[in-house]
XYZ file of C-alpha atoms in Angstrom:
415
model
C -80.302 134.226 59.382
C -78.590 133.738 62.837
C -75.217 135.160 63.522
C -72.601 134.498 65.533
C -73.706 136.847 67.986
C -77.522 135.741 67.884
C -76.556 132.855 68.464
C -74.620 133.122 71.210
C -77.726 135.708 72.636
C -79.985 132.548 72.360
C -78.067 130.169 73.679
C -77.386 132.557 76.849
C -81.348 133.753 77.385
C -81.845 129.376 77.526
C -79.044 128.761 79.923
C -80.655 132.212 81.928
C -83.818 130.260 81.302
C -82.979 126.770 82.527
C -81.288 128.734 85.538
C -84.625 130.073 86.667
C -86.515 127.063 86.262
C -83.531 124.937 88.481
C -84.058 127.709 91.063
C -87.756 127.449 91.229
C -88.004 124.192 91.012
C -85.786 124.023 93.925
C -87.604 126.763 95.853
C -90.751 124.180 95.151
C -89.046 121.488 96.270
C -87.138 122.992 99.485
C -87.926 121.497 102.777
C -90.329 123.342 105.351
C -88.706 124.538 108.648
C -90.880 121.572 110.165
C -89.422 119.016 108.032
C -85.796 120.761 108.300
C -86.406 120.133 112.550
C -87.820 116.469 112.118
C -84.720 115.425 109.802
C -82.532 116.517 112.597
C -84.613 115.201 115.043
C -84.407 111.366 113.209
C -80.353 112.209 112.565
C -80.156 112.547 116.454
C -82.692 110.232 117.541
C -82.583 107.256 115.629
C -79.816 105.474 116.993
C -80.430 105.259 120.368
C -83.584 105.162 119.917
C -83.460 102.183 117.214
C -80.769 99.976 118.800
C -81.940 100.557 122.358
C -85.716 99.098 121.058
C -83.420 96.293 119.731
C -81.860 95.692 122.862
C -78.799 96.432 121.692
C -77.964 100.149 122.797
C -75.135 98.872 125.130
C -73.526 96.843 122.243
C -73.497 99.558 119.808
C -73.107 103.091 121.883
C -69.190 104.287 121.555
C -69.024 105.917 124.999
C -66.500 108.924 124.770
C -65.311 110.425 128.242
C -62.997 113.910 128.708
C -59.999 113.345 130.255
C -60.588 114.640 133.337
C -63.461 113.032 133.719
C -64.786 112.641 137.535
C -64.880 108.005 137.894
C -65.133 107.224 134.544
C -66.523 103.687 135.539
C -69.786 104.964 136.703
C -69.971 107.922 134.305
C -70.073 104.975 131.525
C -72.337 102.971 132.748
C -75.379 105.400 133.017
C -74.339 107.089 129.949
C -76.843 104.851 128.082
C -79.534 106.291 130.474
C -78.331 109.798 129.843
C -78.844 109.199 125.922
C -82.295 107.066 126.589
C -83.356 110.290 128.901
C -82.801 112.935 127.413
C -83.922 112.209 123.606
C -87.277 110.798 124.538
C -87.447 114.132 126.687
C -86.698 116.184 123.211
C -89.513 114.233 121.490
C -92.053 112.823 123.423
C -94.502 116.141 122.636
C -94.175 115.054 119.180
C -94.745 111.287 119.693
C -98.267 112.439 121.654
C -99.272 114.985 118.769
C -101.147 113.354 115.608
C -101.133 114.944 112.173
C -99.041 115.937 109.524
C -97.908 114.758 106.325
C -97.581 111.274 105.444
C -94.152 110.693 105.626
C -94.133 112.694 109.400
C -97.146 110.059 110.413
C -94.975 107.023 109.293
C -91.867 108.918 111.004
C -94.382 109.316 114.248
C -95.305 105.682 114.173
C -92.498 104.330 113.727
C -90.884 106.095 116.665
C -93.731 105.149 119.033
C -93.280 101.700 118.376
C -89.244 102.521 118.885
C -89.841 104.144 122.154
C -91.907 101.568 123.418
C -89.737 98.523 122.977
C -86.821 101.215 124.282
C -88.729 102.182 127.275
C -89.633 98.204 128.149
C -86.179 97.303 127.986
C -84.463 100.640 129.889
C -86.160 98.849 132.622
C -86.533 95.513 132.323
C -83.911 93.440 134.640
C -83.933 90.887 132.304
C -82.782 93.102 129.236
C -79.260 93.012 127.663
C -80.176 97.184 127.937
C -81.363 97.517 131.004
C -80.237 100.834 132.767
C -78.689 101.561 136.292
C -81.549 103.536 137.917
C -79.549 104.060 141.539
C -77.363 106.625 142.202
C -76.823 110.068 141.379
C -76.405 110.443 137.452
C -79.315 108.176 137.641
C -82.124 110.392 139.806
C -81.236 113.102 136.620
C -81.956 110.926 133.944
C -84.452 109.088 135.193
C -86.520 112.637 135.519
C -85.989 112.892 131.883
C -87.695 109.885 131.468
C -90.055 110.886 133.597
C -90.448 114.173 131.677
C -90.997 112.606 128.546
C -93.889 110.560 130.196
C -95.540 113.911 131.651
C -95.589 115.263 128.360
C -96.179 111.972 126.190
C -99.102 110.447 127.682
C -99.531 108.130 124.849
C -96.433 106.335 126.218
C -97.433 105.676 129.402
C -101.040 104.598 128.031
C -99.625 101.883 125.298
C -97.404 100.053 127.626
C -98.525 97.133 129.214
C -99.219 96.922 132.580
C -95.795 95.092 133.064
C -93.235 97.554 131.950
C -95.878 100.231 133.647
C -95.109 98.119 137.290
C -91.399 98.037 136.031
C -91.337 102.018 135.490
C -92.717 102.696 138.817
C -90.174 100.913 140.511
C -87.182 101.971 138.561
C -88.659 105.796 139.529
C -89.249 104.901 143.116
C -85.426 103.417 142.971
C -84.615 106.882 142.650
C -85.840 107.986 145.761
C -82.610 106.454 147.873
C -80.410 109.419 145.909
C -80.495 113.096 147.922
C -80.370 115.283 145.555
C -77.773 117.942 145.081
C -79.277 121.622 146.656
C -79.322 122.900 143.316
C -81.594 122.202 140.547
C -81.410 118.758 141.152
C -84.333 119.002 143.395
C -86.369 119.569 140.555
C -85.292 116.294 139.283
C -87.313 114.478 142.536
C -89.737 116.815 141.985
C -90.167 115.734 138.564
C -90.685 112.115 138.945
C -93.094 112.781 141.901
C -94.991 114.996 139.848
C -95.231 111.609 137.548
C -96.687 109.930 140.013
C -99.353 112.412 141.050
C -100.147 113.448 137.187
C -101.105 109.372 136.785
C -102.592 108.862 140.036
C -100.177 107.147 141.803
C -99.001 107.253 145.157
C -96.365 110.242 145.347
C -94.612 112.549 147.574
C -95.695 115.461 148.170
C -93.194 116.663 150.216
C -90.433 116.631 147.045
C -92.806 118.029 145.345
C -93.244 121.312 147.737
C -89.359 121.444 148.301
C -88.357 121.851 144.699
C -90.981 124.457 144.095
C -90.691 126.501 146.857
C -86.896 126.672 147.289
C -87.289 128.474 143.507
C -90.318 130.767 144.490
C -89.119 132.036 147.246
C -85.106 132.008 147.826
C -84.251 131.663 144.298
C -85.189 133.976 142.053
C -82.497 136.647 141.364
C -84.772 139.261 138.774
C -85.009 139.607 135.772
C -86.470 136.180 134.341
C -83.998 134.518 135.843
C -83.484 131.466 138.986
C -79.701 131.267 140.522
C -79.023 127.246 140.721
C -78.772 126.966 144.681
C -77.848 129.753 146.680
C -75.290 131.305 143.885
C -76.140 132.634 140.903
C -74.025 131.646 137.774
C -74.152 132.787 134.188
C -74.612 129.825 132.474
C -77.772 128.327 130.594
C -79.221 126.108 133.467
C -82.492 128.477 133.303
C -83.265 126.353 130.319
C -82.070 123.581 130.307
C -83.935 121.928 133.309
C -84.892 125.058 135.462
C -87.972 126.879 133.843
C -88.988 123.641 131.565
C -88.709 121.850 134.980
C -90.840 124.267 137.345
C -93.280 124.930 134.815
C -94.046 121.669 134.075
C -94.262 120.720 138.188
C -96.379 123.715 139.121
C -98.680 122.808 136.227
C -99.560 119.165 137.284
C -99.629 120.632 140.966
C -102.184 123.274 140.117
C -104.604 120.039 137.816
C -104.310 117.753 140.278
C -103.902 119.380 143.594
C -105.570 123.251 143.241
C -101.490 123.717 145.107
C -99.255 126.745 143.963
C -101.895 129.309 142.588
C -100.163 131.831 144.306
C -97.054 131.259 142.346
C -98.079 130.346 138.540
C -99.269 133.999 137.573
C -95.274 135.252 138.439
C -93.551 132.240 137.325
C -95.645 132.877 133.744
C -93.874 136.563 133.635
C -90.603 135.003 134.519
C -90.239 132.449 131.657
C -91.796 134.758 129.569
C -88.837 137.539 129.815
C -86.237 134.794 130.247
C -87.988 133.253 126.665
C -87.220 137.295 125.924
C -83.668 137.151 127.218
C -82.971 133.568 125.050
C -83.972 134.956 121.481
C -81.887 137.946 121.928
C -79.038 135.696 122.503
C -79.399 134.002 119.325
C -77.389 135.944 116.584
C -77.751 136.285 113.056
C -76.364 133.231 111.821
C -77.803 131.032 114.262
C -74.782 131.131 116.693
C -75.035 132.527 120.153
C -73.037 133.156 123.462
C -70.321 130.351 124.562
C -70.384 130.791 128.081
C -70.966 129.170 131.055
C -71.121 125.338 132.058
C -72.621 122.744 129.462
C -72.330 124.723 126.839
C -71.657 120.915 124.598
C -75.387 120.690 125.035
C -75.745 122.017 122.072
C -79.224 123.599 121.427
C -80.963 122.125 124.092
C -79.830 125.213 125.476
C -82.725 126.553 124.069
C -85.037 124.331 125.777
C -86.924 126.951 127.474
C -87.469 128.987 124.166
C -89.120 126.473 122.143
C -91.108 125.222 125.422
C -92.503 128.368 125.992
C -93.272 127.741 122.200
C -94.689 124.592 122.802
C -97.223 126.033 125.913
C -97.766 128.806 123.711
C -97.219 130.922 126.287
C -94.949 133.344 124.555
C -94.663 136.923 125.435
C -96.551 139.272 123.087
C -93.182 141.055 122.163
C -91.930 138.041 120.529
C -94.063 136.203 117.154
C -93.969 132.245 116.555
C -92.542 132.332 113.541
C -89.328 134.775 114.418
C -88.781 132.092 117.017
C -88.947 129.423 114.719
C -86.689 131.015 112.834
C -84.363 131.784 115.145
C -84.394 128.335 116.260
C -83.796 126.618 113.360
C -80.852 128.775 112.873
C -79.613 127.569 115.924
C -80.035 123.692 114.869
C -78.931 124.616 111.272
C -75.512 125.991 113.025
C -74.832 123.661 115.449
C -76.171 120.135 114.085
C -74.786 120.975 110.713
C -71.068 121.802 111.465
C -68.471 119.063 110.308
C -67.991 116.357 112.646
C -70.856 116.961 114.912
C -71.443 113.277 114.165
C -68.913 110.351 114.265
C -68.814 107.787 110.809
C -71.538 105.733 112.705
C -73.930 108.507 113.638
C -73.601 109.408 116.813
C -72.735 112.414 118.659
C -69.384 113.994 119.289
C -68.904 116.023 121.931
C -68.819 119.843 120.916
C -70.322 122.829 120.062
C -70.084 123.344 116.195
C -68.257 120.103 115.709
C -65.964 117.819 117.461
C -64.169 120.203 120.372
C -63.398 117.873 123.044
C -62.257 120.605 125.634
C -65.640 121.968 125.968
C -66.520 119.127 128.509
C -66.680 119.080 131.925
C -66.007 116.633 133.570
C -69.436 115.055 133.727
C -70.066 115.274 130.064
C -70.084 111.648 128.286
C -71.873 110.474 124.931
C -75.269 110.234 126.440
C -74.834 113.781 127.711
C -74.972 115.167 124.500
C -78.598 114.164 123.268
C -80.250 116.805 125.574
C -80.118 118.383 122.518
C -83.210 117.002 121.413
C -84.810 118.988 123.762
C -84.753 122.263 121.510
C -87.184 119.630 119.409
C -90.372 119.950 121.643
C -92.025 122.948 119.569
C -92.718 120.218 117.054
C -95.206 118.786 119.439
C -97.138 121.791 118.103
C -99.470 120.994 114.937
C -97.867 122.017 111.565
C -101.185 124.483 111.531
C -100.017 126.409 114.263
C -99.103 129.876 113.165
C -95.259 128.896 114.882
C -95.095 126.695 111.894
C -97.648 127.993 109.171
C -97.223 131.471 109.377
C -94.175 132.828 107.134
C -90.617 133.179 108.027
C -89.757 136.012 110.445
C -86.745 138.114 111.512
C -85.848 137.709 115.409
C -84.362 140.223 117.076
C -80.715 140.304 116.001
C -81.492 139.997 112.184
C -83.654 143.056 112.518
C -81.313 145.265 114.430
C -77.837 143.920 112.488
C -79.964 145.017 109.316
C -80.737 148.462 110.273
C -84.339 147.680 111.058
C -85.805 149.389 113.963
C -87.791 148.059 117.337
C -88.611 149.245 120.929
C -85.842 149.409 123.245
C -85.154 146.290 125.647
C -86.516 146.628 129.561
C -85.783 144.236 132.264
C -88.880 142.412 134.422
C -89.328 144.585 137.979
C -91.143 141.578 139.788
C -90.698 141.051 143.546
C -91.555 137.476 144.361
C -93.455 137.371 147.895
């Protein structure tokens, strides 16, 4: 016979039952760090991406500016280019990788066929879209786009020979702008390095200057490039700087046999500064707020998880505590309230909507070089950065009381 108190004993061990079985079936059911990165990546992407294939980017992109913003006319007209740029940039290594599950191929091919129709009308004159590809802002964000065709050949090989003629003279437009004697060299350098990595006619000249400007007056030790002749403690080392170089030096090196003398000591430079970025990130994902740009959000990180992506990590840091660490750092800052208006798109901020963090520079299209912490997903999901097990980085370990070798800086002279 059941009492009152069996009863009740029973009717606790089931709840304490059904409790387990919720948990585990949510623990069955959780998403994979790889599909936690590609439903940010499709929150971020998909409406520029989607109304810009449409033609209708211009129609539909709010276009926010700070209020002491440097000639607002121009800054919103090439923010569309700014928000074209720098999200194919973030995901063009995944649009050229193949594999996965079948809702990531459908997700793949459906943003190839996206960025395709986007790309045709960026530069079509005869598109309600097209961009403004002269000019400052311009020479910046059309090296994004040139970027994302370095590192997305699949995009360059599936358009038609049309928007291909149309792409080569919206890059060559570009050459009319001097750049800025600062990093911007590396965006000419960029889109020449586009020419010569398809076998077109190219400067080599641009090429040389942006290269050798960083190997031999820049570098200021330690993993780390000053932006021009001063150096500033900001995040510009990953943003475009090391992503940039790397990515120049390599094409150089295929097509040319140029810069030998220079890729060996630029490899131990991104490697510490790849060192120097996952320290920064703290336990819960957030990390330092300093310097200039700092409403990029993660792309921040761009030199972490491209150093992921070239697998060219140091041996003192594991894929997997950088993929953790990573997607801590989109978890924190793509998840915080506000970071997106009603209609999807960006607000500027950090963790949310905080307006005062721009400079004056910073517009809407600004913001989606955020995507560019995305490019590790251009490896394949059976890569250990993906398939091997969650990992501590550094700051969980040591805020835990684990213990690990002491830091050292990089003592490298460049000749």
């Amino acid at each position: 016979m059941f009492t009152t108190q069996s009863y009740r004993t029973v009717v606790l061990l089931l709840l304490v039952f059904a409790s387990i079985q919720i948990q585990a079936q949510k623990r069955k059911t959780a998403p994979t760090d790889r599909e936690v990165w590609l439903q940010h990546l499709n929150k971020i992407a998909r409406p520029v991406l989607s109304n810009l294939a449409a033609d209708r980017l211009k129609e539909t992109m709010p276009i926010v500016l700070p209020q002491h913003v440097d000639n607002a006319e121009h800054r919103g007209k090439v923010a569309y280019l700014e928000a074209f740029g720098r999200t194919l940039c973030g995901i063009a290594p995944w649009l050229n990788s193949e594999g996965g599950n079948a809702a990531e191929v459908a997700l793949r091919n459906q943003y190839r066929q996206w960025s395709l129709k986007a790309l045709a009308n960026a530069v079509n004159p005869a598109a309600k879209d097209y961009m403004v590809w002269n000019g400052g802002q311009p020479l910046v964000d059309a090296s994004f786009v040139a970027f994302a065709l370095v590192r997305c050949p699949w995009l360059w090989e599936h358009s038609d020979t049309v928007v291909k003629a149309q792409i080569i003279d919206a890059f060559k437009t570009t050459r009319g702008t001097v750049p800025v004697y600062s990093n911007w060299i590396l965006f000419s350098g960029m889109i020449e390095a586009f020419f010569c990595k398809y076998g077109l006619d190219y400067d080599p000249v641009r090429i040389e200057y942006s290269i050798r400007e960083f190997a031999n007056h820049w570098y200021v030790g330690d993993g780390m490039f000053s932006d021009g002749q001063a150096f500033a403690l900001d995040y510009y080392n990953s943003i475009v700087i090391q992503p940039y170089l790397a990515a120049i030096v390599d094409i150089a090196v295929q097509k040319r046999g140029a810069y030998k003398w220079f890729a060996p000591q630029m490899l131990q430079i991104n490697q510490r500064y790849a060192e120097v970025q996952e320290r920064y990130i703290h336990t819960d994902g957030s990390y330092p707020v300093l310097g200039r740009s700092i409403a990029y959000r993660g792309g921040v990180f761009h030199h972490l998880s491209d150093m992921a992506l070239r697998k060219a990590l140091p041996a003192s840091l594991q894929p997997a505590q950088v993929r953790s660490a990573l997607t801590a750092v989109l978890n924190k800052t793509m998840q915080a309230p506000q970071t997106f208006t009603t209609g999807g798109w960006l607000n500027i901020g950090l963790y949310g909507h905080q307006p005062g963090l721009a400079e004056r520079y910073i517009n809407t299209g600004s913001l989606y070089i955020c995507s560019t912490v995305l490019v590790a997903l251009g490896l394949p999901e059976t890569d250990s950065f993906w398939a091997a097990p969650a990992a501590p980085w550094t700051s969980v370990k040591v805020w835990s009381g684990g213990d690990m070798p002491a830091d050292h800086a990089l003592d490298l002279q460049l000749k």
